[in-house]
mmCIF file of C-alpha atoms in Angstrom:
data_model
loop_
_atom_site.group_PDB
_atom_site.id
_atom_site.type_symbol
_atom_site.label_atom_id
_atom_site.label_comp_id
_atom_site.label_asym_id
_atom_site.label_seq_id
_atom_site.Cartn_x
_atom_site.Cartn_y
_atom_site.Cartn_z
ATOM 1 C CA MET L 12 -1.184 0.032 -22.508
ATOM 2 C CA THR L 13 -4.780 -0.676 -23.432
ATOM 3 C CA LEU L 14 -5.751 0.812 -20.097
ATOM 4 C CA LEU L 15 -4.659 4.202 -21.332
ATOM 5 C CA THR L 16 -6.579 4.075 -24.579
ATOM 6 C CA HIS L 17 -10.024 3.187 -23.291
ATOM 7 C CA ASP L 18 -12.359 5.732 -21.850
ATOM 8 C CA ILE L 19 -13.693 5.047 -18.399
ATOM 9 C CA ALA L 20 -17.183 4.894 -19.813
ATOM 10 C CA THR L 21 -16.212 1.973 -22.074
ATOM 11 C CA VAL L 22 -14.446 -0.129 -19.459
ATOM 12 C CA PRO L 23 -16.387 -3.397 -19.083
ATOM 13 C CA THR L 24 -18.234 -3.882 -15.827
ATOM 14 C CA SER L 25 -16.405 -7.182 -15.377
ATOM 15 C CA ARG L 26 -13.049 -5.356 -15.460
ATOM 16 C CA LEU L 27 -14.254 -2.862 -12.882
ATOM 17 C CA ARG L 28 -15.620 -5.629 -10.673
ATOM 18 C CA ALA L 29 -12.368 -7.572 -10.945
ATOM 19 C CA GLY L 30 -10.356 -4.456 -10.139
ATOM 20 C CA LEU L 31 -12.414 -3.683 -7.041
ATOM 21 C CA THR L 32 -12.174 -7.285 -5.845
ATOM 22 C CA LEU L 33 -8.409 -7.337 -6.304
ATOM 23 C CA ALA L 34 -8.049 -3.952 -4.583
ATOM 24 C CA VAL L 35 -10.045 -5.088 -1.550
ATOM 25 C CA LEU L 36 -8.071 -8.340 -1.300
ATOM 26 C CA SER L 37 -4.822 -6.363 -1.585
ATOM 27 C CA ALA L 38 -5.895 -3.965 1.181
ATOM 28 C CA MET L 39 -6.835 -6.900 3.413
ATOM 29 C CA SER L 40 -3.484 -8.574 2.731
ATOM 30 C CA PHE L 41 -1.545 -5.410 3.541
ATOM 31 C CA ALA L 42 -3.636 -4.942 6.701
ATOM 32 C CA LEU L 43 -2.498 -8.266 8.153
ATOM 33 C CA SER L 44 1.014 -6.848 8.431
ATOM 34 C CA GLY L 45 0.006 -4.869 11.529
ATOM 35 C CA PRO L 46 -1.035 -7.814 13.738
ATOM 36 C CA PHE L 47 1.783 -10.043 12.442
ATOM 37 C CA ALA L 48 4.437 -7.368 12.983
ATOM 38 C CA LYS L 49 3.070 -6.361 16.393
ATOM 39 C CA ALA L 50 3.146 -9.977 17.588
ATOM 40 C CA LEU L 51 6.787 -10.251 16.489
ATOM 41 C CA ILE L 52 7.733 -6.904 18.041
ATOM 42 C CA GLU L 53 6.186 -7.905 21.361
ATOM 43 C CA SER L 54 8.273 -11.093 21.273
ATOM 44 C CA GLY L 55 11.543 -9.182 20.792
ATOM 45 C CA TRP L 56 11.790 -8.252 17.122
ATOM 46 C CA THR L 57 12.397 -4.681 15.996
ATOM 47 C CA ALA L 58 10.084 -3.119 13.425
ATOM 48 C CA GLY L 59 13.036 -2.831 11.034
ATOM 49 C CA SER L 60 13.803 -6.531 11.268
ATOM 50 C CA ALA L 61 10.172 -7.466 10.683
ATOM 51 C CA VAL L 62 9.781 -5.351 7.571
ATOM 52 C CA THR L 63 13.187 -6.326 6.153
ATOM 53 C CA ALA L 64 12.344 -10.007 6.537
ATOM 54 C CA ARG L 65 8.925 -9.322 5.046
ATOM 55 C CA VAL L 66 10.311 -7.694 1.899
ATOM 56 C CA LEU L 67 13.170 -10.152 1.352
ATOM 57 C CA ILE L 68 10.889 -13.181 1.735
ATOM 58 C CA ALA L 69 8.398 -11.667 -0.690
ATOM 59 C CA ALA L 70 11.174 -11.018 -3.204
ATOM 60 C CA ALA L 71 12.301 -14.647 -2.946
ATOM 61 C CA VAL L 72 8.732 -15.944 -3.342
ATOM 62 C CA LEU L 73 8.097 -13.880 -6.473
ATOM 63 C CA ALA L 74 11.485 -14.333 -8.140
ATOM 64 C CA ILE L 75 10.717 -17.588 -9.982
ATOM 65 C CA PRO L 76 7.141 -16.675 -11.085
ATOM 66 C CA ALA L 77 8.459 -13.313 -12.292
ATOM 67 C CA ALA L 78 11.237 -14.987 -14.287
ATOM 68 C CA ILE L 79 8.715 -17.372 -15.861
ATOM 69 C CA SER L 80 6.402 -14.482 -16.804
ATOM 70 C CA LEU L 81 9.253 -12.771 -18.659
ATOM 71 C CA ARG L 82 9.504 -15.787 -20.995
ATOM 72 C CA GLY L 83 13.124 -15.025 -21.734
ATOM 73 C CA ARG L 84 12.495 -11.363 -22.550
ATOM 74 C CA TRP L 85 15.249 -10.137 -20.241
ATOM 75 C CA GLY L 86 15.602 -6.985 -22.310
ATOM 76 C CA TRP L 87 12.546 -5.649 -20.500
ATOM 77 C CA LEU L 88 14.562 -5.605 -17.278
ATOM 78 C CA ARG L 89 17.385 -3.650 -18.894
ATOM 79 C CA GLN L 90 14.963 -1.183 -20.466
ATOM 80 C CA ASN L 91 13.154 -0.642 -17.162
ATOM 81 C CA ALA L 92 16.095 -0.886 -14.770
ATOM 82 C CA GLY L 93 15.688 2.733 -13.681
ATOM 83 C CA LEU L 94 11.968 2.268 -13.065
ATOM 84 C CA LEU L 95 12.519 -0.886 -10.990
ATOM 85 C CA VAL L 96 15.195 0.811 -8.905
ATOM 86 C CA ALA L 97 12.979 3.852 -8.344
ATOM 87 C CA TYR L 98 10.018 1.630 -7.457
ATOM 88 C CA GLY L 99 12.076 -0.374 -4.976
ATOM 89 C CA VAL L 100 13.817 2.615 -3.413
ATOM 90 C CA ILE L 101 10.825 4.976 -3.235
ATOM 91 C CA ALA L 102 7.656 2.861 -3.110
ATOM 92 C CA VAL L 103 9.018 -0.077 -1.087
ATOM 93 C CA ALA L 104 12.059 0.803 1.028
ATOM 94 C CA GLY L 105 11.769 4.596 1.134
ATOM 95 C CA CYS L 106 8.098 4.589 2.089
ATOM 96 C CA GLN L 107 8.663 2.159 4.951
ATOM 97 C CA LEU L 108 11.868 3.775 6.201
ATOM 98 C CA ALA L 109 10.152 7.166 6.262
ATOM 99 C CA TYR L 110 7.189 5.699 8.143
ATOM 100 C CA PHE L 111 9.435 4.087 10.779
ATOM 101 C CA ASN L 112 11.240 7.388 11.311
ATOM 102 C CA ALA L 113 7.876 9.133 11.630
ATOM 103 C CA VAL L 114 6.521 6.779 14.301
ATOM 104 C CA GLU L 115 9.695 7.212 16.320
ATOM 105 C CA ARG L 116 8.766 10.876 16.755
ATOM 106 C CA MET L 117 4.970 10.900 16.836
ATOM 107 C CA GLU L 118 1.927 8.771 17.505
ATOM 108 C CA VAL L 119 1.370 5.864 15.131
ATOM 109 C CA GLY L 120 -2.192 6.947 14.289
ATOM 110 C CA VAL L 121 -1.104 10.424 13.207
ATOM 111 C CA ALA L 122 1.739 9.034 11.093
ATOM 112 C CA ILE L 123 -0.634 6.615 9.364
ATOM 113 C CA LEU L 124 -3.175 9.377 8.761
ATOM 114 C CA ILE L 125 -0.566 11.519 7.022
ATOM 115 C CA GLU L 126 0.724 8.591 4.963
ATOM 116 C CA PHE L 127 -2.820 7.615 3.981
ATOM 117 C CA THR L 128 -3.467 11.030 2.462
ATOM 118 C CA SER L 129 -1.607 9.625 -0.563
ATOM 119 C CA PRO L 130 -4.863 9.429 -2.621
ATOM 120 C CA VAL L 131 -5.061 13.221 -2.403
ATOM 121 C CA ALA L 132 -1.499 13.426 -3.717
ATOM 122 C CA VAL L 133 -2.516 11.139 -6.594
ATOM 123 C CA ILE L 134 -5.422 13.461 -7.434
ATOM 124 C CA MET L 135 -3.102 16.483 -7.406
ATOM 125 C CA TRP L 136 -0.565 14.672 -9.614
ATOM 126 C CA LEU L 137 -3.216 13.792 -12.177
ATOM 127 C CA TRP L 138 -4.469 17.372 -12.128
ATOM 128 C CA PHE L 139 -1.122 19.116 -12.584
ATOM 129 C CA ARG L 140 0.631 16.465 -14.694
ATOM 130 C CA HIS L 141 -2.264 15.282 -16.886
ATOM 131 C CA SER L 142 -4.723 18.204 -16.570
ATOM 132 C CA GLN L 143 -7.332 15.853 -15.058
ATOM 133 C CA ARG L 144 -9.105 18.292 -12.809
ATOM 134 C CA PRO L 145 -11.045 16.471 -10.032
ATOM 135 C CA THR L 146 -14.825 16.703 -10.193
ATOM 136 C CA ARG L 147 -16.914 17.922 -7.268
ATOM 137 C CA LEU L 148 -17.903 14.359 -6.420
ATOM 138 C CA THR L 149 -14.247 13.355 -6.349
ATOM 139 C CA VAL L 150 -13.453 16.164 -3.918
ATOM 140 C CA VAL L 151 -16.464 15.255 -1.757
ATOM 141 C CA GLY L 152 -15.376 11.620 -1.815
ATOM 142 C CA ALA L 153 -11.811 12.531 -0.828
ATOM 143 C CA LEU L 154 -12.955 14.646 2.117
ATOM 144 C CA THR L 155 -15.458 11.991 3.221
ATOM 145 C CA ALA L 156 -12.872 9.209 3.052
ATOM 146 C CA LEU L 157 -10.250 11.238 4.935
ATOM 147 C CA GLY L 158 -12.829 12.114 7.577
ATOM 148 C CA GLY L 159 -13.603 8.425 7.943
ATOM 149 C CA LEU L 160 -9.887 7.693 8.252
ATOM 150 C CA VAL L 161 -9.637 10.130 11.184
ATOM 151 C CA LEU L 162 -12.435 8.220 12.938
ATOM 152 C CA VAL L 163 -10.984 4.777 12.159
ATOM 153 C CA LEU L 164 -7.621 5.813 13.613
ATOM 154 C CA ASP L 165 -9.447 7.363 16.600
ATOM 155 C CA LEU L 166 -7.546 10.661 16.533
ATOM 156 C CA LEU L 167 -10.267 12.947 17.893
ATOM 157 C CA SER L 168 -8.905 12.771 21.431
ATOM 158 C CA GLY L 169 -5.882 14.781 20.338
ATOM 159 C CA ALA L 170 -2.331 13.746 19.534
ATOM 160 C CA ASP L 171 1.198 15.063 19.841
ATOM 161 C CA VAL L 172 2.683 16.349 16.605
ATOM 162 C CA ASP L 173 6.413 16.596 15.965
ATOM 163 C CA ALA L 174 7.598 18.773 13.068
ATOM 164 C CA LEU L 175 10.345 16.378 11.941
ATOM 165 C CA GLY L 176 7.941 13.475 12.371
ATOM 166 C CA VAL L 177 5.475 15.223 10.072
ATOM 167 C CA ILE L 178 8.183 15.626 7.426
ATOM 168 C CA TRP L 179 9.004 11.915 7.596
ATOM 169 C CA ALA L 180 5.301 11.026 7.401
ATOM 170 C CA LEU L 181 4.903 13.261 4.340
ATOM 171 C CA LEU L 182 7.812 11.453 2.692
ATOM 172 C CA ALA L 183 6.052 8.156 3.442
ATOM 173 C CA MET L 184 2.903 9.609 1.858
ATOM 174 C CA ALA L 185 4.882 10.556 -1.249
ATOM 175 C CA GLY L 186 6.260 7.011 -1.444
ATOM 176 C CA ALA L 187 2.749 5.567 -1.213
ATOM 177 C CA ALA L 188 1.489 7.927 -3.926
ATOM 178 C CA PHE L 189 4.417 6.875 -6.131
ATOM 179 C CA TYR L 190 3.341 3.253 -5.613
ATOM 180 C CA TRP L 191 -0.197 3.958 -6.892
ATOM 181 C CA ILE L 192 0.960 6.023 -9.864
ATOM 182 C CA ILE L 193 3.651 3.624 -11.094
ATOM 183 C CA SER L 194 1.533 0.529 -10.433
ATOM 184 C CA ALA L 195 -1.154 1.843 -12.803
ATOM 185 C CA ASP L 196 1.231 2.392 -15.710
ATOM 186 C CA GLU L 197 1.301 -0.422 -18.269
ATOM 187 C CA ASP L 198 3.274 1.520 -20.895
ATOM 188 C CA ASN L 199 6.543 0.059 -19.586
ATOM 189 C CA GLY L 200 5.440 -3.409 -20.775
ATOM 190 C CA LEU L 201 6.402 -5.101 -17.512
ATOM 191 C CA PRO L 202 4.027 -7.774 -16.185
ATOM 192 C CA GLY L 203 2.695 -6.774 -12.766
ATOM 193 C CA ILE L 204 4.456 -9.655 -11.023
ATOM 194 C CA VAL L 205 7.800 -8.561 -12.509
ATOM 195 C CA LEU L 206 7.295 -4.996 -11.299
ATOM 196 C CA ALA L 207 6.439 -6.311 -7.828
ATOM 197 C CA ALA L 208 9.360 -8.749 -7.700
ATOM 198 C CA GLY L 209 11.887 -6.252 -9.018
ATOM 199 C CA GLY L 210 10.751 -3.553 -6.616
ATOM 200 C CA LEU L 211 10.828 -5.938 -3.655
ATOM 201 C CA VAL L 212 14.334 -7.163 -4.529
ATOM 202 C CA VAL L 213 15.643 -3.593 -4.680
ATOM 203 C CA GLY L 214 13.671 -2.535 -1.619
ATOM 204 C CA GLY L 215 14.846 -5.549 0.372
ATOM 205 C CA VAL L 216 18.496 -4.853 -0.449
ATOM 206 C CA VAL L 217 18.108 -1.190 0.519
ATOM 207 C CA LEU L 218 16.441 -2.102 3.829
ATOM 208 C CA LEU L 219 19.115 -4.694 4.574
ATOM 209 C CA ILE L 220 21.896 -2.184 3.899
ATOM 210 C CA ALA L 221 20.088 0.413 6.027
ATOM 211 C CA GLY L 222 19.969 -2.119 8.847
ATOM 212 C CA LEU L 223 23.616 -3.122 8.525
ATOM 213 C CA ILE L 224 24.820 0.490 8.709
ATOM 214 C CA GLY L 225 22.544 1.270 11.648
ATOM 215 C CA ILE L 226 19.832 3.392 10.055
ATOM 216 C CA VAL L 227 17.244 0.719 10.853
ATOM 217 C CA PRO L 228 17.708 -1.256 14.108
ATOM 218 C CA LEU L 229 17.777 -4.995 13.381
ATOM 219 C CA ALA L 230 17.044 -7.474 16.172
ATOM 220 C CA THR L 231 15.187 -10.774 16.136
ATOM 221 C CA SER L 232 13.947 -13.357 18.623
ATOM 222 C CA ARG L 233 12.986 -17.014 18.505
ATOM 223 C CA SER L 234 10.410 -16.649 21.263
ATOM 224 C CA ASP L 235 6.876 -17.818 20.544
ATOM 225 C CA VAL L 236 4.329 -15.200 19.507
ATOM 226 C CA VAL L 237 0.686 -14.851 20.476
ATOM 227 C CA LEU L 238 -2.057 -14.409 17.877
ATOM 228 C CA ALA L 239 -5.767 -14.959 18.518
ATOM 229 C CA ASP L 240 -4.890 -16.045 22.088
ATOM 230 C CA THR L 241 -2.782 -18.869 20.659
ATOM 231 C CA GLU L 242 0.970 -19.360 21.040
ATOM 232 C CA LEU L 243 2.671 -19.888 17.695
ATOM 233 C CA SER L 244 6.228 -20.459 16.583
ATOM 234 C CA TRP L 245 7.971 -17.203 15.597
ATOM 235 C CA TRP L 246 8.489 -18.270 11.984
ATOM 236 C CA LEU L 247 4.760 -18.494 11.193
ATOM 237 C CA PRO L 248 4.063 -14.718 11.349
ATOM 238 C CA VAL L 249 7.397 -14.096 9.580
ATOM 239 C CA ILE L 250 6.290 -16.273 6.658
ATOM 240 C CA GLY L 251 2.860 -14.629 6.797
ATOM 241 C CA LEU L 252 4.465 -11.189 6.579
ATOM 242 C CA GLY L 253 6.495 -12.150 3.531
ATOM 243 C CA VAL L 254 4.001 -14.247 1.594
ATOM 244 C CA ILE L 255 0.610 -12.713 2.451
ATOM 245 C CA THR L 256 1.272 -9.095 3.393
ATOM 246 C CA ALA L 257 3.962 -8.430 0.788
ATOM 247 C CA ALA L 258 4.199 -10.915 -2.109
ATOM 248 C CA ILE L 259 0.465 -11.455 -2.516
ATOM 249 C CA ALA L 260 -0.478 -7.923 -1.453
ATOM 250 C CA TYR L 261 1.814 -6.163 -3.955
ATOM 251 C CA VAL L 262 0.855 -8.406 -6.874
ATOM 252 C CA LEU L 263 -2.859 -7.963 -6.161
ATOM 253 C CA GLY L 264 -2.422 -4.224 -5.670
ATOM 254 C CA ILE L 265 -0.648 -3.746 -9.002
ATOM 255 C CA ALA L 266 -3.240 -5.873 -10.825
ATOM 256 C CA ALA L 267 -6.063 -3.863 -9.232
ATOM 257 C CA THR L 268 -4.475 -0.501 -10.012
ATOM 258 C CA ARG L 269 -4.014 -1.413 -13.665
ATOM 259 C CA ARG L 270 -7.740 -2.107 -13.880
ATOM 260 C CA LEU L 271 -9.016 0.827 -11.824
ATOM 261 C CA GLY L 272 -6.441 3.542 -12.428
ATOM 262 C CA SER L 273 -4.316 5.103 -9.698
ATOM 263 C CA ARG L 274 -6.984 7.507 -8.410
ATOM 264 C CA LEU L 275 -9.768 5.035 -7.619
ATOM 265 C CA ALA L 276 -7.363 2.272 -6.545
ATOM 266 C CA ALA L 277 -5.697 4.613 -4.053
ATOM 267 C CA PHE L 278 -9.028 5.372 -2.383
ATOM 268 C CA VAL L 279 -10.077 1.719 -2.294
ATOM 269 C CA GLY L 280 -6.699 1.118 -0.663
ATOM 270 C CA LEU L 281 -7.870 3.157 2.341
ATOM 271 C CA GLY L 282 -9.810 0.024 3.236
ATOM 272 C CA GLU L 283 -6.489 -1.202 4.639
ATOM 273 C CA ALA L 284 -7.087 0.987 7.697
ATOM 274 C CA VAL L 285 -10.502 -0.568 8.273
ATOM 275 C CA ALA L 286 -9.198 -4.094 7.726
ATOM 276 C CA SER L 287 -6.333 -3.372 10.155
ATOM 277 C CA VAL L 288 -8.855 -2.567 12.890
ATOM 278 C CA VAL L 289 -10.800 -5.760 12.155
ATOM 279 C CA PHE L 290 -7.691 -7.973 12.144
ATOM 280 C CA ALA L 291 -6.438 -6.327 15.349
ATOM 281 C CA TRP L 292 -9.781 -7.291 16.893
ATOM 282 C CA LEU L 293 -9.663 -10.893 15.653
ATOM 283 C CA LEU L 294 -5.958 -11.594 16.216
ATOM 284 C CA LEU L 295 -4.905 -9.241 19.019
ATOM 285 C CA ASP L 296 -8.214 -8.891 20.902
ATOM 286 C CA GLU L 297 -8.260 -5.109 20.329
ATOM 287 C CA SER L 298 -12.000 -4.461 20.056
ATOM 288 C CA PRO L 299 -13.015 -1.674 17.639
ATOM 289 C CA ARG L 300 -15.019 1.240 18.995
ATOM 290 C CA ALA L 301 -18.312 2.375 17.506
ATOM 291 C CA ILE L 302 -16.668 5.538 16.169
ATOM 292 C CA GLN L 303 -14.167 3.409 14.249
ATOM 293 C CA LEU L 304 -16.984 1.441 12.630
ATOM 294 C CA LEU L 305 -18.590 4.753 11.626
ATOM 295 C CA GLY L 306 -15.267 5.793 10.136
ATOM 296 C CA GLY L 307 -15.184 2.619 8.076
ATOM 297 C CA ALA L 308 -18.639 3.425 6.688
ATOM 298 C CA LEU L 309 -17.454 6.929 5.747
ATOM 299 C CA ILE L 310 -14.415 5.545 3.933
ATOM 300 C CA LEU L 311 -16.696 3.266 1.936
ATOM 301 C CA ALA L 312 -18.970 6.200 1.118
ATOM 302 C CA GLY L 313 -15.947 8.242 0.068
ATOM 303 C CA VAL L 314 -14.779 5.511 -2.322
ATOM 304 C CA ILE L 315 -18.263 5.411 -3.880
ATOM 305 C CA PHE L 316 -18.247 9.188 -4.373
ATOM 306 C CA VAL L 317 -14.779 9.046 -5.962
ATOM 307 C CA LYS L 318 -15.971 6.334 -8.365
ATOM 308 C CA LEU L 319 -19.084 8.323 -9.280
ATOM 309 C CA GLY L 320 -16.912 11.387 -9.790
ATOM 310 C CA GLU L 321 -14.525 9.713 -12.232
ATOM 311 C CA PRO L 322 -14.367 11.838 -15.419
ATOM 312 C CA LYS L 323 -16.225 10.154 -18.274
ATOM 313 C CA ASP L 324 -14.336 11.904 -21.068
ATOM 314 C CA GLN L 325 -10.779 11.152 -19.987
ATOM 315 C CA PRO L 326 -8.643 8.013 -20.232
ATOM 316 C CA LEU L 327 -8.165 5.962 -17.121
ATOM 317 C CA PRO L 328 -5.675 7.836 -14.951
ATOM 318 C CA VAL L 329 -2.116 6.783 -14.339
#
């Protein structure tokens, strides 16, 4: 709540620094999901099984810490039941289900690019819902960051586009934007870890049901996986998916967004694409190209422009 009553100009530098650090760590944690999931998929898992296990494990990991943070104030859960359900259905399960449907119909890079335009959706939401018109620097930063994203995903060679796939990718983008907007809101009184745990519980149940009724193919394997040219037992990347790329990533992301506001946090979150390329290089031996490194530099420049363009006379955006 205090986040909404302090002007950006009065936010302590330490809070900004902490927010940026948490946002970068969150992006790096989310980025590890790609190599972990790919290793499992190549060993016989389906993408649906990997993400369902990821979300359910994360929910289990966060359940006890979330309960402790409530300190017996279970009324908060009743008061925010609708929010937790919406967060789990839209930001967790819906976003990922939409993305999986998108990549079934179009190239992965194009689907990710569309989903990662969510910071633009956040800007538009703040403009139309809260009359926070973006400054010129914010617009420049958005265009620079999106241009860098195109280079990081290496889409300049051309890609096939499917109309239904685009619709699914746009729904995934909307789910990601919902994640940034809701994560920044402290008015509901929920500790960040409770929001994360509640959303993951709901999202995990939705994904599990979707798998059981056939919407998401579920198949697993106990074959060893290969990461960094090393054979590992299948359960290691599964635990990594749940603990690092979901439980830790969501908690860090919510904490960062509450310090930075949804607009800036969303753009810092684009660093996930850059980190994904780096981790694919280190763990899967997929060397990045020079153009991808240039794209990473442009994303960083875009984030800087967005920060410089933050309105000084408005409260931190939700």
